[in-house]
Short mmCIF file of C-alpha atoms and ligand atoms in Angstrom, two decimals:
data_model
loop_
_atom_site.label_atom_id
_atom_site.label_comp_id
_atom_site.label_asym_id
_atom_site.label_seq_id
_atom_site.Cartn_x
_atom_site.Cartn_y
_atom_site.Cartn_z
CA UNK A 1427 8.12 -14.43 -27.15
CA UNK A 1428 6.58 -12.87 -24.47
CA UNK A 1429 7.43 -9.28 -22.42
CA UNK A 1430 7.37 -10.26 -18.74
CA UNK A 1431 7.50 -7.93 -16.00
CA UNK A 1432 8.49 -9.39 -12.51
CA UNK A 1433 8.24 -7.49 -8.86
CA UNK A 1434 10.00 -9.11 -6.28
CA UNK A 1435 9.22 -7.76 -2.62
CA UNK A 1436 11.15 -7.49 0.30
CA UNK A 1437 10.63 -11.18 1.18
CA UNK A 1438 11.57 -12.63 -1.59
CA UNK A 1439 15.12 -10.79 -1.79
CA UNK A 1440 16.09 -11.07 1.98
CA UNK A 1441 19.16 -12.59 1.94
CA UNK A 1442 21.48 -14.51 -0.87
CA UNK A 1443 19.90 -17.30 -0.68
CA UNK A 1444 16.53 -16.00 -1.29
CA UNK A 1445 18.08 -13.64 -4.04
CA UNK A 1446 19.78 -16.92 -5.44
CA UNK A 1447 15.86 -18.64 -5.52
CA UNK A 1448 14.78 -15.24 -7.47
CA UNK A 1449 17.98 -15.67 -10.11
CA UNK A 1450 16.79 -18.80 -10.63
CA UNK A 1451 13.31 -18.02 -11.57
CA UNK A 1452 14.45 -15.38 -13.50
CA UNK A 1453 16.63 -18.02 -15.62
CA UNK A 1454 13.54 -20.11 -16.19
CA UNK A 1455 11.67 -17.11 -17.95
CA UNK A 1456 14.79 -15.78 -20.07
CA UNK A 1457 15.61 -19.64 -21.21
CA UNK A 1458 11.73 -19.93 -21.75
CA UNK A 1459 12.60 -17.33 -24.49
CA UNK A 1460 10.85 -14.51 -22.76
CA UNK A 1461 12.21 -10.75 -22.50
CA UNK A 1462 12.11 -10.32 -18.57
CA UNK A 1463 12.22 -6.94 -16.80
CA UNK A 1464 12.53 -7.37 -13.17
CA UNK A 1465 11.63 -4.94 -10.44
CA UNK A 1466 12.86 -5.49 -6.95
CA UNK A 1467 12.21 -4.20 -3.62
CA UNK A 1468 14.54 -3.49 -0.80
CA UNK A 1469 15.88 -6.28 1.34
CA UNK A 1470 13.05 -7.32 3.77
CA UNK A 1471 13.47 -4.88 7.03
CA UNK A 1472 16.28 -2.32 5.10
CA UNK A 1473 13.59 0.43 4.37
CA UNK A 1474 12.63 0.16 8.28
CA UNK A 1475 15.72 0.12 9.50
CA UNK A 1476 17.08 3.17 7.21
CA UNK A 1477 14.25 5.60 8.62
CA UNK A 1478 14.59 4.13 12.26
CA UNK A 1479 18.61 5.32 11.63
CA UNK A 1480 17.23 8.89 10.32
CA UNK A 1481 14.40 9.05 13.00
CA UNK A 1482 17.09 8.69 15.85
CA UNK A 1483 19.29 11.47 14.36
CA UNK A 1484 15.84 13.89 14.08
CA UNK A 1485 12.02 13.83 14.83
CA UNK A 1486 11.18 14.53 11.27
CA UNK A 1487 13.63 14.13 8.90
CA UNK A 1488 14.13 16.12 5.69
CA UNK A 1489 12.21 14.53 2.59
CA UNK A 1490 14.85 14.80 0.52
CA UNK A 1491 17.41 13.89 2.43
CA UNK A 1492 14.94 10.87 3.45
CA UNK A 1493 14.78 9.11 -0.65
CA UNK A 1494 18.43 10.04 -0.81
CA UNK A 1495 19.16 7.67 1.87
CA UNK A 1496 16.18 4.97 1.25
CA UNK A 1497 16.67 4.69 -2.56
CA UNK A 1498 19.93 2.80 -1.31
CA UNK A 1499 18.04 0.08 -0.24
CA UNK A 1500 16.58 -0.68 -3.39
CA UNK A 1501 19.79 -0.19 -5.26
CA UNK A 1502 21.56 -2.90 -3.01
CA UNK A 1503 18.78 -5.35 -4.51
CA UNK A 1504 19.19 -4.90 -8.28
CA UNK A 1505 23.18 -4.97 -8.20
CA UNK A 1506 23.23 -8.50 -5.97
CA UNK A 1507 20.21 -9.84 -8.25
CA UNK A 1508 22.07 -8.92 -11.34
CA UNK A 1509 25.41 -10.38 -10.25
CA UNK A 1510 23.37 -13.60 -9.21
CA UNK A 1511 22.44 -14.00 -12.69
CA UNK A 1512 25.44 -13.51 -13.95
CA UNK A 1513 26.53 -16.92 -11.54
CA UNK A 1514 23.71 -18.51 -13.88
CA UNK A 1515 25.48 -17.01 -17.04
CA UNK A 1516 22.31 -15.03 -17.83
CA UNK A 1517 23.11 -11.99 -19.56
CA UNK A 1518 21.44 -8.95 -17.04
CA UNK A 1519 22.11 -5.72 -16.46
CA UNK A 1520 21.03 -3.15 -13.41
CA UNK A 1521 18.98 0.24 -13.84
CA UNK A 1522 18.13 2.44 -11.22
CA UNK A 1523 14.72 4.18 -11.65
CA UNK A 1524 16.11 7.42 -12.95
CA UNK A 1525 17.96 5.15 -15.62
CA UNK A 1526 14.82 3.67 -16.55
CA UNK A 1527 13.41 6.84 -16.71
CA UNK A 1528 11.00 6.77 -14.10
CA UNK A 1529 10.33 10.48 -14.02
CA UNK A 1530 8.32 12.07 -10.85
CA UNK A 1531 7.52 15.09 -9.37
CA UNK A 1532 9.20 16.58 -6.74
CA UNK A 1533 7.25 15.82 -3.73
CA UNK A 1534 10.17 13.74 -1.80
CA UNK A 1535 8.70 10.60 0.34
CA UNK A 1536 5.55 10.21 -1.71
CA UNK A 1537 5.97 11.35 -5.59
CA UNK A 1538 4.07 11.01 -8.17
CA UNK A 1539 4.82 9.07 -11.66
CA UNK A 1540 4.74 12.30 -14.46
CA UNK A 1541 6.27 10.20 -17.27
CA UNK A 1542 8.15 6.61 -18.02
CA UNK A 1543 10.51 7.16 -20.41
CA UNK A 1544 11.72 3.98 -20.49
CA UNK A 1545 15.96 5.16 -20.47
CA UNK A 1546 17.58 2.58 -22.46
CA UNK A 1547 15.19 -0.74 -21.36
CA UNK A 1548 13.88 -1.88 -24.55
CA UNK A 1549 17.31 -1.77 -25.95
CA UNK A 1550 18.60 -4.15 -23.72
CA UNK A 1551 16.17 -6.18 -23.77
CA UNK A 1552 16.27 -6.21 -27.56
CA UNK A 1553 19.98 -7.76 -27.02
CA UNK A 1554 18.96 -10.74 -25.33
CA UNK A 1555 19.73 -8.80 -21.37
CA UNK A 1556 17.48 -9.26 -18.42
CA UNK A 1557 16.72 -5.79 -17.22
CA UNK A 1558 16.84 -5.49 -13.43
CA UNK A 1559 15.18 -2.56 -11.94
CA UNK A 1560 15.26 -0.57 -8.84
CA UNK A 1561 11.49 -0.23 -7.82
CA UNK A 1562 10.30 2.55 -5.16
CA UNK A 1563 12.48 5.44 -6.38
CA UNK A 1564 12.11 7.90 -9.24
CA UNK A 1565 13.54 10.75 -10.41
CA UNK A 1566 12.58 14.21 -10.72
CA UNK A 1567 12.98 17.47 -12.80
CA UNK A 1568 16.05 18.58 -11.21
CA UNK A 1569 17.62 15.14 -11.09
CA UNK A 1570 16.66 14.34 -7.71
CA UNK A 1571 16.30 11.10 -6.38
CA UNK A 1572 12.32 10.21 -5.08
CA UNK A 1573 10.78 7.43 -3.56
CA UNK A 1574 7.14 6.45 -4.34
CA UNK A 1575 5.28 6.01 -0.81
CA UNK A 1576 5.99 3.07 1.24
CA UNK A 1577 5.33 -0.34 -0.85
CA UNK A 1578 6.35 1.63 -3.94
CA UNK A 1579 7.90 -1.02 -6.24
CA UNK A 1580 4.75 -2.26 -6.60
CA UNK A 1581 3.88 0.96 -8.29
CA UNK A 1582 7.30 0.86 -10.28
CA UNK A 1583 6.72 -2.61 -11.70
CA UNK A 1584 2.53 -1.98 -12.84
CA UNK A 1585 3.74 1.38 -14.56
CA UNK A 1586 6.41 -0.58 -15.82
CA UNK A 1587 4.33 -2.96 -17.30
CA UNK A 1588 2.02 -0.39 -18.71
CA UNK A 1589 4.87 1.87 -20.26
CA UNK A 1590 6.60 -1.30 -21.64
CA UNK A 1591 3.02 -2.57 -23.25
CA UNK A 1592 4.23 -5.86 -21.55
CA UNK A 1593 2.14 -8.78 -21.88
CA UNK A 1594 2.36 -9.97 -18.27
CA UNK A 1595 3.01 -8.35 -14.81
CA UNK A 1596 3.25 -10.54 -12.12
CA UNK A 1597 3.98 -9.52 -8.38
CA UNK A 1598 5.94 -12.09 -6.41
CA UNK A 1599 5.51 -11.51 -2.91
CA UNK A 1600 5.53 -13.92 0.31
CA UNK A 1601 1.74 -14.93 0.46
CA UNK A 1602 -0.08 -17.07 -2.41
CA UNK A 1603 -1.94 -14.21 -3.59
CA UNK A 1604 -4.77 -11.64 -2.32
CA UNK A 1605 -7.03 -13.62 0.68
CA UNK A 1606 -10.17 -13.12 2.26
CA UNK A 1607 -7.88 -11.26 5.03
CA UNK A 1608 -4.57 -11.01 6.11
CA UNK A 1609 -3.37 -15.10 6.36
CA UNK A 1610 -1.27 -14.17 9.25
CA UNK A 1611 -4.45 -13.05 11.21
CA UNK A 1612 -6.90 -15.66 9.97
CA UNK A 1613 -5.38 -18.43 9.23
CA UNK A 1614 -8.50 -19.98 7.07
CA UNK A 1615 -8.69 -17.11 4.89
CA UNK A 1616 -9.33 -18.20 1.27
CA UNK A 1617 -7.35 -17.00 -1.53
CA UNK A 1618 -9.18 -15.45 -3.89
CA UNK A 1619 -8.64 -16.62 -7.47
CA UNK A 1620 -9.73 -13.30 -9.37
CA UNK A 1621 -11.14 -9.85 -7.84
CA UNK A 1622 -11.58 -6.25 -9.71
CA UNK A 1623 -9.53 -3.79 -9.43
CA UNK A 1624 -12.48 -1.54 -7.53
CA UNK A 1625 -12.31 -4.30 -4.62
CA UNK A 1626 -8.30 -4.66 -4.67
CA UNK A 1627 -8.17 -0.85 -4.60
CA UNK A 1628 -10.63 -0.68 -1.57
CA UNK A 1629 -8.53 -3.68 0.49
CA UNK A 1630 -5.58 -2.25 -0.59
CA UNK A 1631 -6.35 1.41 0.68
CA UNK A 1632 -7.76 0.33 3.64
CA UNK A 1633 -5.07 -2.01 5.14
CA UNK A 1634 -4.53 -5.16 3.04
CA UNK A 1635 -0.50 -4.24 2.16
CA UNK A 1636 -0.26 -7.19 -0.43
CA UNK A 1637 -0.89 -4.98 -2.16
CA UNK A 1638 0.42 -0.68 -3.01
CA UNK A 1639 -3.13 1.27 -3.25
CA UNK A 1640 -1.53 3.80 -5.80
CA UNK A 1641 -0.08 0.49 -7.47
CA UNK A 1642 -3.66 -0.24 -7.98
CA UNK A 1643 -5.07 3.03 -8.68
CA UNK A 1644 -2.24 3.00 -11.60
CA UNK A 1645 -3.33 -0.62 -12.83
CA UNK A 1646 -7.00 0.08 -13.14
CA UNK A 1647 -6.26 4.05 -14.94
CA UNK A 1648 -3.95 2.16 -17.26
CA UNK A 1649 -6.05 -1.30 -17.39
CA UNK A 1650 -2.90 -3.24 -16.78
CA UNK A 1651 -3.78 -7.07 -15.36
CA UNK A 1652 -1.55 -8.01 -12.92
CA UNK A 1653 -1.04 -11.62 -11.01
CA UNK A 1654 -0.10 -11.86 -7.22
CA UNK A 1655 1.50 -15.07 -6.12
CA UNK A 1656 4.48 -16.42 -4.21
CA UNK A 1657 8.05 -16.37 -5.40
CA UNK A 1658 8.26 -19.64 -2.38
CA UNK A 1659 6.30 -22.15 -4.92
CA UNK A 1660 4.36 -22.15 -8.24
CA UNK A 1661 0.54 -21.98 -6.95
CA UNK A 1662 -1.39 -19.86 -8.87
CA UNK A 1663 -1.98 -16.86 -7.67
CA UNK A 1664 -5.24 -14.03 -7.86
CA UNK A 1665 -5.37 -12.31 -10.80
CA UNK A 1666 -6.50 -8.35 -10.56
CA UNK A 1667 -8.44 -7.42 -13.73
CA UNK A 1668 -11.47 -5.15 -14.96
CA UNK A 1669 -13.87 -7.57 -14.68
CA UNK A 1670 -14.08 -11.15 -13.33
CA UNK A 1671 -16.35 -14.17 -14.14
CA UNK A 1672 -17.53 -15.15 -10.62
CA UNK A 1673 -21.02 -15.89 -10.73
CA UNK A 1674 -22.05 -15.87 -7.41
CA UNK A 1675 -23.14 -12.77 -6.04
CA UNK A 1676 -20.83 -12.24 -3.04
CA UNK A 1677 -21.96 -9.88 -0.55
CA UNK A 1678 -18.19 -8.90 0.94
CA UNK A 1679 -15.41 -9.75 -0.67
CA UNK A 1680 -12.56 -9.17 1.57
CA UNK A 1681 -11.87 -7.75 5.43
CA UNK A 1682 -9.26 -5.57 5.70
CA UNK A 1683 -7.36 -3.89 8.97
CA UNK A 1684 -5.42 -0.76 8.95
CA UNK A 1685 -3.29 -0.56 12.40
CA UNK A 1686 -1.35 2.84 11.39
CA UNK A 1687 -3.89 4.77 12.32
CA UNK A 1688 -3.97 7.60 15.11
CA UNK A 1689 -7.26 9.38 16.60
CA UNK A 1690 -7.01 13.22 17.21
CA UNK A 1691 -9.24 14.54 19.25
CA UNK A 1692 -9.70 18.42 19.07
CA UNK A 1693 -11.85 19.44 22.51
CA UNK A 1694 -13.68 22.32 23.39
CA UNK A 1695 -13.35 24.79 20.03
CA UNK A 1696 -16.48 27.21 19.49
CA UNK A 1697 -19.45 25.91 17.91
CA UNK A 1698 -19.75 28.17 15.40
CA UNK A 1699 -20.08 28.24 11.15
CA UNK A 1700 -16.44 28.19 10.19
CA UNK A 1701 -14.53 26.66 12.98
CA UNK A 1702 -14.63 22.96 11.82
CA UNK A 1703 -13.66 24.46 7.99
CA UNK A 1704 -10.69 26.11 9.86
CA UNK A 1705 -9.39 22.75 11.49
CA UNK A 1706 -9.31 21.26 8.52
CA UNK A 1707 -7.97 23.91 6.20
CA UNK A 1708 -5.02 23.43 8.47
CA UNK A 1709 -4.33 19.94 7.84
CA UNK A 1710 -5.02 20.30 4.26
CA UNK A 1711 -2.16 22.86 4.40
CA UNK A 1712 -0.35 20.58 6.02
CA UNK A 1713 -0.65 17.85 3.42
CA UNK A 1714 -2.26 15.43 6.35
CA UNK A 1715 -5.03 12.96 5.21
CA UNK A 1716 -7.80 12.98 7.25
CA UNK A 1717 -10.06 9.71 7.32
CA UNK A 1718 -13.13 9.35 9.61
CA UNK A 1719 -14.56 12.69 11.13
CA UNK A 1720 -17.19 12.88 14.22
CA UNK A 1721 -18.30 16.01 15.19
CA UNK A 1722 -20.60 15.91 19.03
CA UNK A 1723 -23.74 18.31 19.39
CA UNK A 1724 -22.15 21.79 20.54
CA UNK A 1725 -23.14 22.23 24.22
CA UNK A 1726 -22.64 25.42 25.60
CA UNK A 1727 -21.20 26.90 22.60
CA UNK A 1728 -18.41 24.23 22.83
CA UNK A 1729 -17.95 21.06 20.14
CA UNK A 1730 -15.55 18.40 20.13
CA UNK A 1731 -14.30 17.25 16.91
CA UNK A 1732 -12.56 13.57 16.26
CA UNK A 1733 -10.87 12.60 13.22
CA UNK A 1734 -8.44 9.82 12.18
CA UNK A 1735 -5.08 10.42 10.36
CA UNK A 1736 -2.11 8.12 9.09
CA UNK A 1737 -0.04 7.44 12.02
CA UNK A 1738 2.90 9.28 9.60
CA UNK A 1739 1.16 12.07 9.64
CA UNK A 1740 0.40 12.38 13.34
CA UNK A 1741 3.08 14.91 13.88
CA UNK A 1742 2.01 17.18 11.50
CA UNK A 1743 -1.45 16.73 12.37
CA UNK A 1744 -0.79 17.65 15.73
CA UNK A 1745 1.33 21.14 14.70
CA UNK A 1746 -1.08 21.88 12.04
CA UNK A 1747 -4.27 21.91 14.38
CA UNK A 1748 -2.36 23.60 17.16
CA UNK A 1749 -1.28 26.43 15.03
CA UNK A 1750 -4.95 26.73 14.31
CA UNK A 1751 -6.00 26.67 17.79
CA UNK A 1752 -3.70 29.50 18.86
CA UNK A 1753 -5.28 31.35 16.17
CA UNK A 1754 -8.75 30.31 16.84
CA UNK A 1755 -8.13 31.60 20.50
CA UNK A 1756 -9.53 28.14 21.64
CA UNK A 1757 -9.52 24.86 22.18
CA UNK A 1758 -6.74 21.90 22.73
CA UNK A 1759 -5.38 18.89 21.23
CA UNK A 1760 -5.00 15.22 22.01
CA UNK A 1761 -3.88 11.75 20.23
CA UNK A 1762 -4.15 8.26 20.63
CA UNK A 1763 -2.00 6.03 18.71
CA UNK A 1764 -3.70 2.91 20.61
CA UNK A 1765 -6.48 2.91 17.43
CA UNK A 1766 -7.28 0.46 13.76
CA UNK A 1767 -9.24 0.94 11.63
CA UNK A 1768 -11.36 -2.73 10.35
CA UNK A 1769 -13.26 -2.80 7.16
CA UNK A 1770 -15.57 -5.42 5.21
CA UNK A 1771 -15.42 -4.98 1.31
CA UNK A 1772 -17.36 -5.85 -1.74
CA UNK A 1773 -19.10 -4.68 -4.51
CA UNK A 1774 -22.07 -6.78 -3.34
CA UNK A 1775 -23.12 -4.84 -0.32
CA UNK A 1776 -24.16 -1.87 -2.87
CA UNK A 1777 -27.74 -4.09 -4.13
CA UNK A 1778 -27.92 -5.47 -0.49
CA UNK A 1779 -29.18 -4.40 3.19
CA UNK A 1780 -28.72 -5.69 6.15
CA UNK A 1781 -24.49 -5.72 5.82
CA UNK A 1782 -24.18 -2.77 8.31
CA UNK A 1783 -26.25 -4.30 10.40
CA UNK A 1784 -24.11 -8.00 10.32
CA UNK A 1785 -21.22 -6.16 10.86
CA UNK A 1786 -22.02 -3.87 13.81
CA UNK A 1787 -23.99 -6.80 15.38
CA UNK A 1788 -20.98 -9.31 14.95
CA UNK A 1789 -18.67 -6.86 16.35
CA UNK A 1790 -21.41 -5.63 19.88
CA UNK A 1791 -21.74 -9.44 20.28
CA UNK A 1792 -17.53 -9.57 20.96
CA UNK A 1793 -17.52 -6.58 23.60
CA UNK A 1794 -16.18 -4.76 20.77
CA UNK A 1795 -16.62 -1.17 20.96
CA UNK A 1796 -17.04 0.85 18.06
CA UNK A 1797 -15.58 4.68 18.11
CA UNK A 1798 -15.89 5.66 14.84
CA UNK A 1799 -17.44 4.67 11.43
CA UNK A 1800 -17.25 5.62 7.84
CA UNK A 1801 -18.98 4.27 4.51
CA UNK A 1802 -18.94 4.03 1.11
CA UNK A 1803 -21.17 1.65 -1.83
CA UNK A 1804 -18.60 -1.10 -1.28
CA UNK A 1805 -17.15 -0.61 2.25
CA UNK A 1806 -17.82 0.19 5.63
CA UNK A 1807 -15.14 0.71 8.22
CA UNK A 1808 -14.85 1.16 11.82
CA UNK A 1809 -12.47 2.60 14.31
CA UNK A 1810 -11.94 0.52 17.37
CA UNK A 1811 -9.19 -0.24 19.90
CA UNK A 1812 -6.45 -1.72 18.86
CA UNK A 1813 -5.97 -4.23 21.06
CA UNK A 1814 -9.35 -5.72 19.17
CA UNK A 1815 -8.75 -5.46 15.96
CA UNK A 1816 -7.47 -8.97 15.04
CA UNK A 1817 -10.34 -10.33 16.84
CA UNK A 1818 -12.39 -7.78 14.94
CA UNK A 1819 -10.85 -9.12 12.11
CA UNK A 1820 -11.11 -12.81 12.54
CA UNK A 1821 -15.31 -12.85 14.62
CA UNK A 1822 -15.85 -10.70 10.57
CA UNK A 1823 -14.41 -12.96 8.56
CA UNK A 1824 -16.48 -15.54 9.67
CA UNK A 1825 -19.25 -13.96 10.28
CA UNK A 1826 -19.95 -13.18 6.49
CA UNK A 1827 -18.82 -16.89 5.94
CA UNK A 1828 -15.63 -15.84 4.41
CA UNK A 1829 -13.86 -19.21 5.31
CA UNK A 1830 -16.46 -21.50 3.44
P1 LIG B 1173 6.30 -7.61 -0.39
O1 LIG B 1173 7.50 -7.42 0.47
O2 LIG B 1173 6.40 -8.79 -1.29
O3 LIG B 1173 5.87 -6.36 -1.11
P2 LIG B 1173 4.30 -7.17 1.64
O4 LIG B 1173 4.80 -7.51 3.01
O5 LIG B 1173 4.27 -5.74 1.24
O6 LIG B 1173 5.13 -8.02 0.60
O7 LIG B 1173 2.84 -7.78 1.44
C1 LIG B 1173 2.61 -9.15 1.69
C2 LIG B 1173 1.92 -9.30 3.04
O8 LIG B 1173 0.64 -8.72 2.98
C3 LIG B 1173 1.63 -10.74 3.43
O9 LIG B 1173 2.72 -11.33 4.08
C4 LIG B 1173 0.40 -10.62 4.32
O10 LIG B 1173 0.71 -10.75 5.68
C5 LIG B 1173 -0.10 -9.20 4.07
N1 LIG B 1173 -1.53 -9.14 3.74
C6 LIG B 1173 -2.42 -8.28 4.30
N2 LIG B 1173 -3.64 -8.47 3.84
C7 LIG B 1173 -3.56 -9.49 2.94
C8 LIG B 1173 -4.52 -10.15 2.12
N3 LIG B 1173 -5.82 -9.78 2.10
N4 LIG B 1173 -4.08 -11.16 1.32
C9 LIG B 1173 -2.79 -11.51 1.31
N5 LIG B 1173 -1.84 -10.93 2.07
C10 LIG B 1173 -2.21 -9.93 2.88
N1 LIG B 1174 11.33 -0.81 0.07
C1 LIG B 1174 10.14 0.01 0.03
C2 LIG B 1174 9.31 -0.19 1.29
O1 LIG B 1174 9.70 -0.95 2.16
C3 LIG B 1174 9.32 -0.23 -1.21
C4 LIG B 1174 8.74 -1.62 -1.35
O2 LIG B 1174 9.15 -2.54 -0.65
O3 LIG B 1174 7.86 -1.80 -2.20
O4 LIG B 1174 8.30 0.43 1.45
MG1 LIG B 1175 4.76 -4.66 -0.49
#
């Protein structure tokens, strides 16, 4: 007898019939003889729709008030999937993620995982129930309701999984598994059978949303193996371990394209020892994650600095640097929104040269402008218009022979 845990996304719970295909799945495991926690996300499009409904009523809406009203989507989920199993005669029960004891701090919209408790799971498991979950929501020190960053339950079902000691964690989502690229931009991307969590991590923070970076992040802290694959058929998936047992040497493993991504450009601030370290100070205070950086030559005692930020975080961005500007005396703001960010990935490129080179070369040859780049030993990513960036995407992929 095996532990199972189960994440089903959006996708896979969008409407009864869908959460009647996930029952039935379910069924298999538990008749298999297997204890099955499940994890399940919000109805595909709820999440979106419940912050458009907030976003209409104000600009920026309260954290708190914001996982108060999006926890609801994931607690729709668990009750329907829990009363479809009980149209199966499977014994199930529902658990929110304070009930499971998903404890968090208290940062609303984005909280961190302090402790997994576990609330009464094991117990019910022990008498033969199928324990459905609500993923993307915690709870916090003063009972509050949280919510884990967007694509959360992917987080709640690896941590899940590690808390529980389960012997399997599998993420159901609509895709096969982890590709070469996004499948709905290149449609001969190759699915990759195994990768390491250092390369899922890096396509994962930089775009590729099979897949929850923090999810990740938790995984490879907590060395928890995890399989993506479809809950629409039984292909195998890619499995997302420590180490794989490829033994070709593959130079990039993955592209990856980030599209919520805005460029703020700070003009004309004095170029002096200090002024940059302000800017950012002030966006550090404002909790705002700032990505790629390019600073131009000062010319007449003037520089221009140009960053990148989460398109989320664009409003804050923008309030954060003007409060510094009034107090700098100097200087003025501007965004585009009309900005992605492309990357190529791999461990590979670390013992090689001439990747850099591939990619730039690849992307001049398409009349694809480069704005802004950034590297690290297994990635390199560029800022270019929007408009390019499936193109980008696609003249990469093949390129570093991705399809073959
Ligand atoms: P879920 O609702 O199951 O959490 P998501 O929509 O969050 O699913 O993630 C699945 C989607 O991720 C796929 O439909 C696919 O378009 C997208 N995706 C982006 N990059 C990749 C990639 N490299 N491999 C597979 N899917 C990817
Ligand atoms: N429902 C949440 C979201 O849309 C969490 C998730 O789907 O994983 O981001
Ligand atoms: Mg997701």
């Amino acid at each position: 007898m095996a532990l199972i845990v189960q994440k089903y996304g959006g996708t896979s719970v969008k409407d009864l019939d869908r959460i009647r295909a996930v029952a039935d799945r379910i069924a298999a495991s538990h008749r298999a003889g297997d204890q099955v926690v499940v994890v399940v996300s919000a109805r595909g499009g709820v999440t979106n729709r419940l912050i458009a409904d907030a976003k209409a009523l104000h600009p920026e809406p309260d954290d708190r008030e914001l996982d108060v009203l999006l926890s609801i989507g994931e607690q729709e989920t668990i009750a329907l999937a829990t009363i479809a199993l009980h149209a199966l005669g499977v014994p199930a029960v529902s658990r929110t993620g304070g009930q499971a004891g998903i404890f968090t701090d208290s940062v609303h919209t984005k909280a961190r995982i302090t402790e997994i408790r576990g609330g009464d799971v094991r117990e019910q498991l022990e008498a033969g129930k199928v324990v459905i979950v609500a993923g993307f929501q915690g709870v916090d020190g003063h009972g509050f309701t949280t919510t884990l960053g967007r694509g959360g339950s992917d987080l709640s079902a690896i941590a899940l999984a590690a808390a529980l000691k389960a012997d399997l964690c599998q993420i159901y989502t609509d895709v096969d598994g982890v590709y070469t690229a996004d499948p709905r931009i290149v449609p001969d991307a190759k699915k990759i059978p195994e990768i390491i969590y250092e390369e899922m991590l890096e396509l994962a923070s930089l775009g590729s949303k099979v897949m929850q970076s923090r999810a990740v992040e938790f995984a490879n802290k907590y060395n928890v193996p995890f399989e993506v694959r479809s809950s629409f058929n039984n292909n195998p998936g890619t499995i997302v371990k420590a180490e794989t047992s490829t033994l070709e040497d593959v130079l990039v493993r993955g592209v990856a394209c980030d599209k919520n991504q805005t460029k703020v450009v700070v003009s004309d601030i004095p170029d002096q020892p200090g002024a940059a370290a302000k800017v950012f100070r002030s966006l550090a205070e404002a909790k705002v994650n700032v990505d790629m950086i390019v600073q131009n030559v000062g010319r007449q005692g003037i520089a221009n600095l140009t960053f990148t930020v989460p398109a989320d975080d664009a409003y804050r961005a923008d309030r954060a640097v003007n409060e510094c500007l009034a107090k700098l005396g100097a200087g003025s703001v501007s965004r585009t929104d009309r900005i992605a960010k492309v990357s190529i990935v791999g461990v590979g490129m670390q013992s090689h040269s001439g990747v850099a080179s591939l990619m730039f070369s690849t992307l001049a040859e398409h009349g694809i402008n480069i704005q802004m780049i950034s590297t690290s030993e297994i990635k390199i990513s560029v800022a270019i218009s929007l408009d390019q960036a499936d193109d980008a995407v696609r003249v990469l992929h093949s390129a570093f022979e991705l399809n073959k």
